[in-house]
Short mmCIF file of C-alpha atoms in Angstrom, two decimals:
data_model
loop_
_atom_site.label_atom_id
_atom_site.label_comp_id
_atom_site.label_asym_id
_atom_site.label_seq_id
_atom_site.Cartn_x
_atom_site.Cartn_y
_atom_site.Cartn_z
CA UNK F 131 35.83 121.87 97.12
CA UNK F 132 37.76 118.91 95.82
CA UNK F 133 40.83 119.43 93.65
CA UNK F 134 41.98 116.96 90.99
CA UNK F 135 39.74 114.85 88.77
CA UNK F 136 37.00 112.79 90.31
CA UNK F 137 35.67 109.66 88.63
CA UNK F 138 33.25 107.97 90.91
CA UNK F 139 30.29 105.72 90.26
CA UNK F 140 29.36 104.73 93.79
CA UNK F 141 30.54 107.45 96.12
CA UNK F 142 27.78 109.22 98.03
CA UNK F 143 27.19 112.08 100.32
CA UNK F 144 24.70 112.19 103.36
CA UNK F 145 24.77 115.47 104.81
CA UNK F 146 27.11 117.31 102.30
CA UNK F 147 27.26 117.77 98.56
CA UNK F 148 30.76 119.11 98.24
CA UNK F 149 32.14 115.76 97.02
CA UNK F 150 31.92 115.72 93.23
CA UNK F 151 30.62 112.28 92.31
CA UNK F 152 31.51 111.50 88.76
CA UNK F 153 32.40 115.12 88.09
CA UNK F 154 35.98 115.55 86.95
CA UNK F 155 37.66 118.72 88.14
CA UNK F 156 40.67 120.24 86.36
CA UNK F 157 43.57 120.35 88.77
CA UNK F 158 44.94 123.77 89.91
CA UNK F 159 48.54 124.41 88.94
CA UNK F 160 49.58 126.51 91.91
CA UNK F 161 48.42 127.49 95.38
CA UNK F 162 45.36 129.68 95.54
CA UNK F 163 44.14 128.82 92.05
CA UNK F 164 40.54 127.60 91.84
CA UNK F 165 39.84 124.06 90.65
CA UNK F 166 38.12 124.11 87.27
CA UNK F 167 35.15 121.70 87.18
CA UNK F 168 34.14 119.52 84.33
CA UNK F 169 31.45 121.54 82.59
CA UNK F 170 31.62 124.72 84.52
CA UNK F 171 33.66 127.25 82.66
CA UNK F 172 32.06 130.52 83.58
CA UNK F 173 30.94 132.89 80.79
CA UNK F 174 29.46 136.26 81.49
CA UNK F 175 26.66 135.73 78.97
CA UNK F 176 25.43 132.58 80.70
CA UNK F 177 22.05 132.93 82.40
CA UNK F 178 22.18 131.85 86.01
CA UNK F 179 18.42 131.64 86.66
CA UNK F 180 17.96 128.27 84.92
CA UNK F 181 20.84 126.86 86.94
CA UNK F 182 19.36 128.07 90.24
CA UNK F 183 15.99 126.63 89.33
CA UNK F 184 17.45 123.27 88.36
CA UNK F 185 19.61 123.14 91.51
CA UNK F 186 16.64 124.01 93.75
CA UNK F 187 14.55 121.31 92.07
CA UNK F 188 17.24 118.63 92.44
CA UNK F 189 18.09 119.50 96.03
CA UNK F 190 14.50 119.00 97.07
CA UNK F 191 15.95 115.51 97.46
CA UNK F 192 17.70 116.90 100.49
CA UNK F 193 14.37 118.02 101.86
CA UNK F 194 12.97 114.50 101.29
CA UNK F 195 15.94 113.02 103.11
CA UNK F 196 15.70 115.51 105.98
CA UNK F 197 12.00 114.83 106.50
CA UNK F 198 12.80 111.13 106.81
CA UNK F 199 15.68 111.73 109.18
CA UNK F 200 13.58 113.96 111.49
CA UNK F 201 10.44 111.77 111.45
CA UNK F 202 11.42 109.66 114.50
CA UNK F 203 11.81 112.53 116.94
CA UNK F 204 8.19 113.74 117.21
CA UNK F 205 6.56 110.34 116.58
CA UNK F 206 8.10 108.12 119.23
CA UNK F 207 5.50 108.52 121.97
CA UNK F 208 2.55 107.76 119.73
CA UNK F 209 4.25 104.94 117.77
CA UNK F 210 5.63 103.17 120.86
CA UNK F 211 2.23 103.28 122.52
CA UNK F 212 0.28 102.17 119.45
CA UNK F 213 2.54 99.21 118.61
CA UNK F 214 3.77 98.40 122.15
CA UNK F 215 7.36 98.77 120.99
CA UNK F 216 10.35 97.89 123.18
CA UNK F 217 13.52 100.02 123.26
CA UNK F 218 15.07 97.53 120.84
CA UNK F 219 12.08 97.83 118.45
CA UNK F 220 12.39 101.60 118.40
CA UNK F 221 16.15 101.35 117.87
CA UNK F 222 15.47 99.42 114.72
CA UNK F 223 12.89 101.94 113.55
CA UNK F 224 15.41 104.77 113.96
CA UNK F 225 18.55 102.94 112.91
CA UNK F 226 17.27 101.01 109.90
CA UNK F 227 17.12 104.21 107.87
CA UNK F 228 20.92 104.41 107.91
CA UNK F 229 21.20 100.68 107.16
CA UNK F 230 18.97 101.06 104.14
CA UNK F 231 20.96 104.07 103.04
CA UNK F 232 24.09 101.92 102.90
CA UNK F 233 22.45 99.80 100.20
CA UNK F 234 21.11 102.80 98.34
CA UNK F 235 24.42 104.58 98.46
CA UNK F 236 26.25 101.51 97.16
CA UNK F 237 24.10 101.15 94.05
CA UNK F 238 23.25 104.81 93.40
CA UNK F 239 26.36 105.62 91.36
CA UNK F 240 25.83 102.69 89.03
CA UNK F 241 22.14 103.59 88.58
CA UNK F 242 23.02 107.23 87.83
CA UNK F 243 25.52 106.09 85.17
CA UNK F 244 23.01 103.70 83.57
CA UNK F 245 19.81 105.71 83.41
CA UNK F 246 20.94 109.26 84.19
CA UNK F 247 20.93 111.52 87.21
CA UNK F 248 17.56 113.14 86.45
CA UNK F 249 15.75 109.84 85.81
CA UNK F 250 17.23 108.33 88.97
CA UNK F 251 15.92 111.21 91.06
CA UNK F 252 12.47 111.07 89.44
CA UNK F 253 12.08 107.31 89.99
CA UNK F 254 12.78 107.48 93.74
CA UNK F 255 9.18 108.51 94.19
CA UNK F 256 8.05 104.93 93.61
CA UNK F 257 9.97 103.26 96.46
CA UNK F 258 9.34 106.29 98.70
CA UNK F 259 5.60 105.92 98.15
CA UNK F 260 5.76 102.20 98.95
CA UNK F 261 7.81 102.89 102.07
CA UNK F 262 5.43 105.50 103.46
CA UNK F 263 2.42 103.29 102.59
CA UNK F 264 3.93 100.46 104.61
CA UNK F 265 4.37 102.79 107.58
CA UNK F 266 0.84 104.21 107.29
CA UNK F 267 -0.86 100.81 107.04
CA UNK F 268 1.57 98.74 109.12
CA UNK F 269 -0.11 95.90 111.09
CA UNK F 270 2.98 95.65 113.28
CA UNK F 271 6.45 96.95 114.03
CA UNK F 272 8.08 94.68 111.42
CA UNK F 273 6.39 96.47 108.54
CA UNK F 274 7.32 99.89 109.90
CA UNK F 275 10.96 98.74 109.98
CA UNK F 276 10.77 97.46 106.36
CA UNK F 277 9.19 100.71 105.25
CA UNK F 278 11.87 102.77 106.99
CA UNK F 279 14.55 100.57 105.38
CA UNK F 280 13.09 101.32 101.94
CA UNK F 281 12.99 105.06 102.70
CA UNK F 282 16.57 104.82 103.90
CA UNK F 283 17.64 103.21 100.65
CA UNK F 284 16.12 106.12 98.79
CA UNK F 285 17.93 108.57 101.08
CA UNK F 286 21.16 106.88 100.08
CA UNK F 287 20.29 107.20 96.38
CA UNK F 288 19.28 110.84 96.69
CA UNK F 289 22.40 111.71 98.66
CA UNK F 290 24.37 110.62 95.64
CA UNK F 291 22.18 111.66 92.71
CA UNK F 292 21.12 115.14 93.83
CA UNK F 293 24.57 116.60 94.58
CA UNK F 294 25.91 114.93 91.43
CA UNK F 295 23.21 116.58 89.33
CA UNK F 296 23.75 119.96 90.94
CA UNK F 297 27.50 119.91 90.47
CA UNK F 298 27.22 118.87 86.82
CA UNK F 299 24.86 121.68 85.85
CA UNK F 300 26.59 124.58 87.67
CA UNK F 301 29.11 126.98 86.24
CA UNK F 302 32.22 127.92 88.21
CA UNK F 303 31.12 131.27 89.55
CA UNK F 304 28.10 129.85 91.39
CA UNK F 305 29.21 126.28 91.93
CA UNK F 306 29.93 126.87 95.62
CA UNK F 307 26.56 128.54 96.21
CA UNK F 308 24.57 125.83 94.44
CA UNK F 309 26.70 123.18 96.18
CA UNK F 310 25.41 124.21 99.57
CA UNK F 311 21.75 123.83 98.62
CA UNK F 312 21.56 120.09 99.33
CA UNK F 313 22.76 120.18 102.95
CA UNK F 314 20.70 123.31 103.62
CA UNK F 315 17.60 121.50 102.35
CA UNK F 316 18.41 118.49 104.56
CA UNK F 317 18.43 120.69 107.65
CA UNK F 318 15.25 122.48 106.52
CA UNK F 319 13.63 119.07 105.98
CA UNK F 320 14.55 117.99 109.48
CA UNK F 321 13.14 121.21 110.90
CA UNK F 322 9.97 120.67 108.80
CA UNK F 323 9.53 117.24 110.40
CA UNK F 324 10.03 118.66 113.86
CA UNK F 325 7.35 121.36 113.29
CA UNK F 326 4.71 119.30 111.46
CA UNK F 327 5.29 116.30 113.67
CA UNK F 328 4.71 118.35 116.79
CA UNK F 329 1.56 119.94 115.39
CA UNK F 330 -0.16 116.79 114.09
CA UNK F 331 -0.55 113.06 114.77
CA UNK F 332 1.54 110.40 113.09
CA UNK F 333 -0.85 109.52 110.25
CA UNK F 334 -1.40 113.05 108.81
CA UNK F 335 2.29 113.83 109.45
CA UNK F 336 3.36 110.76 107.51
CA UNK F 337 0.97 111.57 104.67
CA UNK F 338 2.54 114.99 104.32
CA UNK F 339 6.00 113.41 104.27
CA UNK F 340 4.84 110.96 101.61
CA UNK F 341 3.74 113.84 99.33
CA UNK F 342 7.21 115.49 99.31
CA UNK F 343 8.80 112.90 96.96
CA UNK F 344 6.02 113.59 94.45
CA UNK F 345 6.93 117.28 94.51
CA UNK F 346 10.55 116.38 93.89
CA UNK F 347 9.74 114.08 90.95
CA UNK F 348 7.35 116.64 89.42
CA UNK F 349 9.94 119.39 89.67
CA UNK F 350 12.64 117.20 88.10
CA UNK F 351 10.34 116.18 85.28
CA UNK F 352 10.71 119.70 83.86
CA UNK F 353 14.49 119.85 84.33
CA UNK F 354 17.08 118.76 81.71
CA UNK F 355 19.49 115.84 82.17
CA UNK F 356 23.07 116.94 82.81
CA UNK F 357 25.31 117.57 79.79
CA UNK F 358 28.02 115.40 81.35
CA UNK F 359 25.80 112.34 81.34
CA UNK F 360 24.96 112.77 77.70
CA UNK F 361 28.63 113.21 76.80
CA UNK F 362 29.53 110.03 78.68
CA UNK F 363 26.92 108.26 76.57
CA UNK F 364 28.32 109.75 73.37
CA UNK F 365 25.32 111.93 72.66
CA UNK F 366 26.91 115.31 71.91
CA UNK F 367 23.78 116.86 70.40
CA UNK F 368 21.73 116.09 73.50
CA UNK F 369 24.51 117.47 75.68
CA UNK F 370 24.52 120.73 73.73
CA UNK F 371 20.75 121.03 74.00
CA UNK F 372 20.87 120.41 77.73
CA UNK F 373 23.61 122.97 78.27
CA UNK F 374 21.70 125.50 76.18
CA UNK F 375 18.69 125.18 78.47
CA UNK F 376 20.88 125.60 81.56
CA UNK F 377 22.91 128.59 80.24
CA UNK F 378 20.30 130.41 78.19
CA UNK F 379 19.68 130.85 74.46
CA UNK F 380 22.40 133.53 74.04
CA UNK F 381 25.16 131.27 75.34
CA UNK F 382 27.64 129.60 72.98
CA UNK F 383 27.88 126.07 74.30
CA UNK F 384 30.54 124.71 71.89
CA UNK F 385 33.61 125.73 73.93
CA UNK F 386 32.25 124.31 77.15
CA UNK F 387 31.16 121.07 75.53
CA UNK F 388 34.60 120.67 73.97
CA UNK F 389 36.28 121.32 77.32
CA UNK F 390 34.04 118.82 79.01
CA UNK F 391 34.78 116.12 76.45
CA UNK F 392 38.52 116.75 76.70
CA UNK F 393 38.54 116.31 80.48
CA UNK F 394 36.38 113.19 80.25
CA UNK F 395 38.90 111.68 77.87
CA UNK F 396 41.76 112.61 80.24
CA UNK F 397 39.96 111.03 83.19
CA UNK F 398 39.40 107.83 81.27
CA UNK F 399 43.08 107.65 80.37
CA UNK F 400 44.14 108.07 84.04
CA UNK F 401 42.20 105.21 85.53
CA UNK F 402 44.33 102.75 87.51
CA UNK F 403 43.77 99.36 89.09
CA UNK F 404 42.60 99.36 92.70
CA UNK F 405 45.92 98.01 93.98
CA UNK F 406 47.95 100.54 91.99
CA UNK F 407 45.83 103.44 93.12
CA UNK F 408 46.32 102.71 96.83
CA UNK F 409 50.03 101.86 96.61
CA UNK F 410 51.47 105.18 97.74
CA UNK F 411 52.03 106.24 101.37
CA UNK F 412 50.09 109.43 100.69
CA UNK F 413 47.10 107.49 99.48
CA UNK F 414 47.13 105.18 102.48
CA UNK F 415 47.49 108.05 104.93
CA UNK F 416 44.80 110.07 103.14
CA UNK F 417 42.35 107.15 103.36
CA UNK F 418 43.12 106.63 107.05
CA UNK F 419 42.51 110.28 107.85
CA UNK F 420 39.42 110.31 105.66
CA UNK F 421 37.88 107.34 107.47
CA UNK F 422 38.84 108.86 110.83
CA UNK F 423 37.02 112.14 110.22
CA UNK F 424 33.95 110.17 109.03
CA UNK F 425 34.07 108.12 112.25
CA UNK F 426 34.43 111.28 114.36
CA UNK F 427 31.56 112.95 112.51
CA UNK F 428 29.07 110.23 113.30
CA UNK F 429 30.40 109.12 116.74
CA UNK F 430 30.01 112.65 117.97
CA UNK F 431 26.49 111.32 118.49
CA UNK F 432 24.83 113.75 116.10
CA UNK F 433 22.34 111.28 114.59
CA UNK F 434 21.31 110.16 118.07
CA UNK F 435 20.63 113.81 118.98
CA UNK F 436 18.67 114.42 115.74
CA UNK F 437 16.65 111.20 115.89
CA UNK F 438 15.83 111.38 119.61
CA UNK F 439 15.90 115.13 120.36
CA UNK F 440 12.41 115.08 121.89
CA UNK F 441 13.42 112.20 124.16
CA UNK F 442 16.46 114.04 125.40
CA UNK F 443 14.41 117.09 126.44
CA UNK F 444 11.61 114.96 127.85
CA UNK F 445 13.98 112.87 129.94
CA UNK F 446 15.75 116.01 131.13
CA UNK F 447 12.49 117.50 132.35
CA UNK F 448 13.34 120.66 130.44
CA UNK F 449 11.44 123.79 131.36
CA UNK F 450 10.45 124.09 127.71
CA UNK F 451 8.07 121.69 126.02
CA UNK F 452 10.08 118.87 124.43
CA UNK F 453 8.70 119.35 120.93
CA UNK F 454 9.19 123.10 121.09
CA UNK F 455 12.75 122.61 122.26
CA UNK F 456 13.35 120.22 119.39
CA UNK F 457 12.10 122.82 116.90
CA UNK F 458 14.51 125.37 118.38
CA UNK F 459 17.40 122.97 117.76
CA UNK F 460 16.23 122.50 114.18
CA UNK F 461 16.31 126.27 113.63
CA UNK F 462 19.84 126.36 115.14
CA UNK F 463 20.92 123.64 112.72
CA UNK F 464 19.65 125.57 109.70
CA UNK F 465 21.36 128.75 110.89
CA UNK F 466 24.59 126.97 111.60
CA UNK F 467 24.60 125.29 108.20
CA UNK F 468 24.04 128.63 106.46
CA UNK F 469 26.89 130.25 108.42
CA UNK F 470 29.21 127.40 107.55
CA UNK F 471 28.85 128.20 103.88
CA UNK F 472 30.19 131.68 104.56
CA UNK F 473 33.21 130.87 106.70
CA UNK F 474 34.64 127.51 105.56
CA UNK F 475 36.81 128.99 102.80
CA UNK F 476 37.83 131.94 104.96
CA UNK F 477 38.95 130.24 108.15
CA UNK F 478 40.12 126.86 106.81
CA UNK F 479 39.11 123.29 107.49
CA UNK F 480 41.41 122.34 110.35
CA UNK F 481 40.53 125.25 112.72
CA UNK F 482 36.82 124.69 112.19
CA UNK F 483 37.12 120.95 112.74
CA UNK F 484 39.09 121.51 115.96
CA UNK F 485 36.67 124.18 117.24
CA UNK F 486 33.68 122.07 116.31
CA UNK F 487 34.89 118.93 118.15
CA UNK F 488 36.09 120.93 121.13
CA UNK F 489 32.72 122.57 121.77
CA UNK F 490 30.80 119.36 120.97
CA UNK F 491 32.89 117.62 123.64
CA UNK F 492 32.15 120.35 126.14
CA UNK F 493 28.41 120.33 125.32
CA UNK F 494 28.20 116.52 125.63
CA UNK F 495 30.05 116.67 128.94
CA UNK F 496 27.65 119.33 130.27
CA UNK F 497 24.65 117.22 129.20
CA UNK F 498 26.16 114.21 130.97
CA UNK F 499 26.63 116.23 134.14
CA UNK F 500 23.02 117.40 134.01
CA UNK F 501 21.66 113.86 133.64
CA UNK F 502 24.00 112.71 136.41
CA UNK F 503 22.54 115.33 138.76
CA UNK F 504 19.00 114.54 137.65
CA UNK F 505 19.41 110.78 138.08
CA UNK F 506 20.88 111.27 141.54
CA UNK F 507 17.97 113.53 142.55
CA UNK F 508 20.29 116.41 143.37
CA UNK F 509 18.40 119.59 144.24
CA UNK F 510 20.49 121.56 141.77
CA UNK F 511 18.92 119.65 138.86
CA UNK F 512 15.47 120.87 139.93
CA UNK F 513 16.41 124.52 139.63
CA UNK F 514 14.40 126.23 136.89
CA UNK F 515 17.49 127.89 135.47
CA UNK F 516 19.48 124.65 135.49
CA UNK F 517 16.60 122.96 133.61
CA UNK F 518 17.47 125.16 130.60
CA UNK F 519 20.93 123.60 130.41
CA UNK F 520 19.91 120.65 128.14
CA UNK F 521 18.40 123.02 125.56
CA UNK F 522 21.43 125.32 125.60
CA UNK F 523 23.89 122.43 125.50
CA UNK F 524 22.09 120.66 122.64
CA UNK F 525 21.82 123.94 120.68
CA UNK F 526 25.56 124.57 121.11
CA UNK F 527 26.28 120.96 120.13
CA UNK F 528 24.16 121.16 116.96
CA UNK F 529 25.43 124.60 115.98
CA UNK F 530 29.08 123.64 116.35
CA UNK F 531 28.44 120.45 114.39
CA UNK F 532 26.78 122.44 111.61
CA UNK F 533 29.71 124.80 111.14
CA UNK F 534 32.43 122.19 111.36
CA UNK F 535 32.03 118.42 111.50
CA UNK F 536 28.75 118.53 109.59
CA UNK F 537 29.92 119.89 106.19
CA UNK F 538 33.75 119.63 106.28
CA UNK F 539 34.36 115.85 106.18
CA UNK F 540 32.65 115.66 102.80
CA UNK F 541 34.69 118.53 101.43
CA UNK F 542 37.80 117.13 103.05
CA UNK F 543 37.72 113.67 101.47
CA UNK F 544 37.38 115.35 98.08
CA UNK F 545 40.56 117.33 98.79
CA UNK F 546 42.92 114.77 100.35
CA UNK F 547 42.60 111.97 97.78
CA UNK F 548 44.69 112.08 94.56
CA UNK F 549 42.69 111.86 91.31
CA UNK F 550 43.44 108.18 90.67
CA UNK F 551 41.80 107.03 93.95
CA UNK F 552 39.27 109.77 94.49
CA UNK F 553 36.43 107.65 93.19
CA UNK F 554 36.98 104.39 95.10
CA UNK F 555 38.37 106.16 98.19
CA UNK F 556 35.32 108.45 98.36
CA UNK F 557 33.08 105.43 97.97
CA UNK F 558 34.79 103.65 100.86
CA UNK F 559 34.64 106.76 103.10
CA UNK F 560 30.99 107.45 102.37
CA UNK F 561 29.90 103.85 102.90
CA UNK F 562 31.84 103.85 106.16
CA UNK F 563 29.97 106.99 107.18
CA UNK F 564 26.62 105.28 106.69
CA UNK F 565 27.81 102.33 108.72
CA UNK F 566 28.81 104.61 111.56
CA UNK F 567 25.50 106.47 111.24
CA UNK F 568 23.61 103.19 111.63
CA UNK F 569 25.66 102.18 114.64
CA UNK F 570 24.99 105.47 116.43
CA UNK F 571 21.31 105.82 115.53
CA UNK F 572 20.66 102.17 116.48
CA UNK F 573 22.79 102.20 119.61
CA UNK F 574 21.89 105.59 121.04
CA UNK F 575 18.52 104.66 122.64
CA UNK F 576 19.91 101.38 123.88
CA UNK F 577 22.87 103.16 125.48
CA UNK F 578 20.56 105.77 126.96
CA UNK F 579 18.27 103.14 128.54
CA UNK F 580 21.05 100.86 129.82
CA UNK F 581 23.78 103.33 130.77
CA UNK F 582 21.71 106.44 131.35
CA UNK F 583 21.97 109.84 129.78
CA UNK F 584 25.01 110.79 131.80
CA UNK F 585 27.32 108.02 130.66
CA UNK F 586 25.90 108.06 127.11
CA UNK F 587 26.84 111.68 126.59
CA UNK F 588 30.15 111.34 128.42
CA UNK F 589 31.13 108.58 125.97
CA UNK F 590 30.29 110.74 122.97
CA UNK F 591 31.99 113.71 124.64
CA UNK F 592 35.14 111.66 125.16
CA UNK F 593 35.15 110.62 121.48
CA UNK F 594 34.81 114.33 120.46
CA UNK F 595 37.64 115.30 122.80
CA UNK F 596 39.78 112.59 121.23
CA UNK F 597 38.71 113.92 117.84
CA UNK F 598 39.90 117.44 118.64
CA UNK F 599 43.34 116.05 119.54
CA UNK F 600 43.37 113.90 116.42
CA UNK F 601 42.56 116.90 114.25
CA UNK F 602 45.41 118.92 115.74
CA UNK F 603 47.99 116.14 115.31
CA UNK F 604 47.06 114.40 112.07
CA UNK F 605 44.63 116.33 109.93
CA UNK F 606 46.26 118.42 107.21
CA UNK F 607 44.95 121.86 106.20
CA UNK F 608 43.78 121.78 102.61
CA UNK F 609 42.55 125.37 102.29
CA UNK F 610 44.34 127.10 99.39
CA UNK F 611 46.46 124.09 98.55
CA UNK F 612 46.63 122.26 95.26
CA UNK F 613 46.23 118.48 95.14
CA UNK F 614 50.01 118.12 94.60
CA UNK F 615 50.79 120.12 97.74
CA UNK F 616 48.33 118.11 99.84
CA UNK F 617 49.78 114.84 98.53
CA UNK F 618 53.34 115.95 99.28
CA UNK F 619 52.37 116.73 102.88
CA UNK F 620 50.56 113.40 103.24
CA UNK F 621 53.62 111.67 101.80
CA UNK F 622 55.85 113.06 104.58
CA UNK F 623 57.05 116.35 103.22
CA UNK F 624 55.87 118.78 105.86
CA UNK F 625 56.32 121.89 103.78
CA UNK F 626 55.13 120.30 100.58
CA UNK F 627 58.30 121.12 98.66
CA UNK F 628 60.03 117.85 97.76
CA UNK F 629 58.05 114.94 96.47
CA UNK F 630 55.48 115.21 93.75
CA UNK F 631 52.62 112.76 93.77
CA UNK F 632 50.11 113.00 91.03
CA UNK F 633 47.21 110.80 89.90
CA UNK F 634 48.14 108.17 92.43
CA UNK F 635 51.79 107.76 91.35
CA UNK F 636 54.97 108.91 93.06
CA UNK F 637 57.70 110.24 90.88
#
């Protein structure tokens, strides 16, 4: 998780909720010490059940987002036939979700600060309902694209508001556990779409997806607003009442409220101008590395695989039914995401990033070889055993993404930026991630149809191979290091012993 103090109004997360958006974190003083979050001083008498319930309710937003991400995979055949879509049309249907998310992500932080995290989450049901209605009653492709854009904007909002809410209501001892709920729900939502989409036609499937935001809003209606939001608005009594609901009636909230208010005051005092914040070499290098890992995450081709999984297996002539194979990959993604929560803090970021990219490169190369053999009508590609290669390769690809390049970039950008630039730098990195996601999801089917599956996957494999080398040469290990140590390394001190950089300044 991120060290230092985060003040961010527009930063967002897509697939991970480890970046604390608007949640200041007290900086550790030496290596190995845990960061102390804004409102999360652990007390043994605090009840954890209300926190788990609130986190589960909020992270249903991840389920909403996952169901929208996975919708394109099982629906393509019926939708293309019904609306006579070209490859370009379907690229827009798939890719516009990420484009809409850019807009939602950009404004989400400001909305959360104005009307609250809880209210923001509740109100997403309105645009989501309109978006699904446009898809259900679309007279043509153009309305489907507009509906998907609206759903994408809400995915961007939820990817900010839900993790923000979760991190602001959790105490230290269970912050990590609750922090994994959002990404886990995203993968479950994708799997849900794969299963329901394969079992039903587009209309009933879309109706089911349209109901999910109502469940989210209803659940959040009974949850309290975060204490942090109330304190930022100067409403101490409401903050105490909220924290009391989240910690239980036997918990003394005064100490935690006072600690929260103190850190908020410190964060406000440390704000710098944009130019000042990015003036140090460490800040510049940190931003460069942060953008690079975001680029490598998306240009591994993961969104193309998720959006068009059924197409991949159908084109490969897999021995398993395409929809069934897609469901298998969804299960693998859920398992991989769960495992990642157990090993990230044990093995470190850099080894997992390197391993993830290495095996994704190998998997993509194997997929490319298979499509090369199939396109060339080689007898080997017709072998029943060889036909299982696409399923195995895609499963390995998704699993390795889930344990490495899926969750870690979001944690990583929270750990490499000093407090003074953590907000704007995280915003830039997250917006850049959505841009890359749009490019891949829009370009994947076009590349596949024009270049063929072989060259498409070889290109993504080459990018992942480059990424593995980049990780080894330039990415710093942040596990167990304080923000000062990370900044010293980024500033050119390889052992982190000379220069101290704090809050964006060098001294």
